[in-house]
Amino acid sequence: MARNKYPEETINQILSVSLTLFMQKGYEQTSIQDIINELGGLTKGAIYHHFKSKEDIMLAVIDQLFKGVDETLTAVRDDPALNGLEKLRKIFRVALSNPAQLEMAATAPNLLNNPKMLAAQIQNIIEEAVPVYIQPIIEQGITDGSIRTEYAKELSEVLMMLGNLWLNPMVIAEAPENMIRRCRLFHELFKGIGLDLFDEQMLHQYEEFYRMYNEKREKK
């Protein structure tokens, strides 16, 4: 393959090939050389011109997989037909039903063994997910009476930290039955302060997600 003179096309080619390899072989088993081999004439230097490491490639792949999520979350946040609590429930449903979520989870490495990726996840929660999406929804819920708290920012952070880290099999891998126990405790904790986020259908969706995740991981 001739080297592409357009940087954006080159980056897209690297990410496309990398995603395919990560899904086929898993992140840990895929090397930079594997990626180079699938790119034909593209050199290692060309890859490192755009990405400093395999971790950087994986982070870019994740960003690409979730490029439509911002629009979806914005639509939920700005939906005039829903109150604050209803929006929170929908946010969790949307996140779980995103087809990229399972592919990313099954493809990515364990984040405890990849501190750079874990740090990027936490940074995204604190700097984007909380202030842009979750805190405005909770503040609306306080205003419309569907959510009762004096701690909008702190509650937003706890929701996102537990939801995206403690309930995330990429961080703490457990059997599906143990992960669903976490979901039930998560539900009970927040129900105790008036945030009734999950119903049995949602819990079933989580259970199915964890089951499919384990099946995909076992094939790697």
XYZ file of C-alpha atoms in Angstrom:
220
model
C 0.000 0.000 0.000
C 1.422 3.365 -0.969
C 1.883 5.788 1.874
C -1.070 8.141 2.119
C -0.048 11.771 1.814
C -3.146 12.940 3.655
C -2.627 12.673 7.445
C -6.326 12.251 8.276
C -6.679 9.322 5.888
C -3.506 7.761 7.250
C -4.796 8.064 10.818
C -8.135 6.538 9.842
C -6.361 3.627 8.176
C -4.259 3.000 11.282
C -7.322 3.107 13.524
C -9.399 0.880 11.253
C -6.692 -1.780 11.046
C -5.958 -1.513 14.776
C -9.611 -1.930 15.736
C -9.883 -5.047 13.575
C -6.754 -6.544 15.126
C -7.786 -5.637 18.667
C -11.129 -7.377 18.128
C -9.567 -10.419 16.463
C -6.555 -10.904 18.731
C -7.207 -8.697 21.746
C -5.259 -5.610 22.747
C -2.532 -7.395 24.696
C -1.799 -9.860 21.882
C -1.620 -7.180 19.174
C 1.773 -5.586 18.583
C 2.734 -2.466 16.681
C 4.390 -4.790 14.171
C 1.079 -6.605 13.658
C -0.527 -3.277 12.817
C 2.303 -2.386 10.437
C 2.007 -5.740 8.687
C -1.665 -5.079 7.930
C -0.943 -1.581 6.634
C 1.317 -2.732 3.819
C 3.752 0.034 2.891
C 3.202 2.196 5.966
C 6.334 2.297 8.102
C 6.749 2.154 11.861
C 8.000 5.739 11.702
C 4.786 6.827 10.019
C 2.728 5.260 12.813
C 4.840 6.861 15.535
C 4.494 10.181 13.751
C 0.806 10.106 14.652
C 0.760 7.958 17.807
C 3.337 7.719 20.587
C 2.385 4.203 21.652
C -0.064 1.339 21.267
C -1.977 2.810 24.232
C -2.418 6.052 22.297
C -3.784 4.082 19.348
C -6.250 2.304 21.626
C -7.416 5.597 23.132
C -7.971 6.986 19.629
C -9.874 3.826 18.657
C -12.125 4.281 21.691
C -12.741 7.927 20.774
C -13.689 6.864 17.257
C -16.024 4.132 18.490
C -17.845 6.624 20.693
C -17.847 9.587 18.341
C -21.655 9.597 18.194
C -22.187 9.371 21.939
C -21.832 13.108 22.592
C -24.711 13.881 20.252
C -26.883 11.235 21.904
C -26.110 12.426 25.435
C -26.726 16.025 24.431
C -30.133 15.052 23.039
C -31.048 13.369 26.341
C -29.781 16.296 28.422
C -31.741 18.811 26.369
C -34.971 16.814 25.991
C -37.742 19.134 27.248
C -40.170 16.245 27.703
C -38.154 14.595 30.520
C -37.510 15.650 34.092
C -34.083 15.301 35.703
C -34.573 11.806 37.117
C -36.018 10.522 33.837
C -32.987 11.891 32.008
C -30.597 10.115 34.390
C -32.399 6.823 33.802
C -32.235 7.346 30.055
C -28.514 8.173 30.201
C -27.819 4.769 31.771
C -30.026 2.985 29.236
C -28.376 4.763 26.299
C -24.877 3.990 27.561
C -25.689 0.320 28.009
C -27.389 -0.066 24.629
C -24.547 1.587 22.705
C -23.201 -1.185 20.398
C -19.687 0.232 20.667
C -19.704 -0.322 24.434
C -19.493 -4.106 24.242
C -16.904 -4.109 21.460
C -14.710 -1.698 23.367
C -15.048 -3.575 26.642
C -14.285 -6.960 25.095
C -11.388 -5.569 23.044
C -9.636 -3.280 25.492
C -7.075 -4.370 28.088
C -7.780 -4.469 31.799
C -7.492 -0.842 32.859
C -5.832 -1.659 36.182
C -2.888 -2.957 34.157
C -2.904 0.104 31.897
C -2.735 3.167 34.161
C -2.573 5.642 31.273
C -5.909 4.446 29.924
C -7.438 4.323 33.399
C -6.274 7.875 34.083
C -7.771 9.007 30.758
C -11.089 7.414 31.742
C -11.136 9.196 35.101
C -10.106 12.498 33.510
C -12.939 12.207 31.000
C -15.427 11.605 33.823
C -14.274 14.610 35.845
C -13.673 17.069 33.017
C -16.422 16.168 30.543
C -19.083 13.667 31.601
C -19.853 15.291 34.950
C -19.866 19.025 34.086
C -21.265 18.727 30.561
C -23.948 16.066 30.990
C -24.636 14.698 34.472
C -24.418 17.743 36.737
C -26.762 19.847 34.538
C -29.281 16.992 34.591
C -29.105 16.681 38.385
C -29.415 20.454 38.769
C -32.535 20.329 36.591
C -33.859 17.506 38.759
C -33.333 19.637 41.875
C -35.256 22.463 40.217
C -38.158 20.313 38.996
C -38.336 18.341 42.245
C -37.533 14.892 40.827
C -34.124 14.791 42.578
C -33.445 15.856 46.153
C -29.864 16.662 47.053
C -27.693 19.560 48.144
C -24.674 18.041 46.426
C -25.249 18.186 42.661
C -21.563 18.099 41.672
C -20.551 15.472 44.217
C -23.520 13.226 43.422
C -22.693 13.517 39.711
C -19.117 12.428 40.381
C -20.136 9.459 42.544
C -22.661 8.262 39.965
C -20.116 8.406 37.150
C -17.207 6.972 39.151
C -19.209 3.968 40.330
C -21.036 3.509 37.032
C -17.960 3.801 34.822
C -15.346 2.192 37.062
C -16.894 -0.059 39.720
C -19.502 -1.492 37.323
C -17.008 -1.663 34.459
C -15.583 -5.159 33.774
C -12.589 -3.533 32.070
C -11.543 -2.259 35.506
C -12.628 -5.024 37.883
C -13.281 -8.312 36.111
C -15.790 -10.585 37.823
C -18.201 -13.359 36.909
C -21.559 -12.058 35.573
C -23.377 -13.090 38.753
C -20.971 -11.030 40.866
C -21.231 -8.009 38.574
C -25.015 -8.084 38.734
C -24.788 -8.081 42.562
C -22.836 -4.842 42.226
C -25.570 -3.437 39.991
C -28.213 -4.331 42.551
C -26.235 -2.705 45.351
C -25.644 0.368 43.160
C -29.404 0.522 42.616
C -30.193 0.125 46.324
C -27.659 2.769 47.383
C -29.073 5.442 45.136
C -32.671 4.390 45.651
C -32.050 5.111 49.326
C -31.539 8.797 48.520
C -34.436 8.960 46.087
C -32.678 8.077 42.824
C -34.594 5.058 41.570
C -32.398 4.483 38.525
C -32.786 0.819 37.576
C -35.736 -1.474 37.070
C -35.626 -5.235 36.523
C -35.364 -4.762 32.763
C -32.264 -2.611 33.199
C -30.711 -5.097 35.592
C -31.386 -7.831 33.046
C -29.646 -5.713 30.380
C -26.601 -5.377 32.617
C -26.566 -9.118 33.244
C -26.735 -9.806 29.504
C -23.961 -7.280 28.874
C -21.657 -8.963 31.403
C -22.451 -12.410 30.019
C -21.665 -11.346 26.445
C -18.537 -9.565 27.623
C -17.234 -12.735 29.277
C -18.002 -14.809 26.191
C -16.102 -12.389 23.944
C -13.137 -12.209 26.338
C -12.916 -16.000 26.532
C -12.567 -16.154 22.732
C -9.490 -13.881 22.796
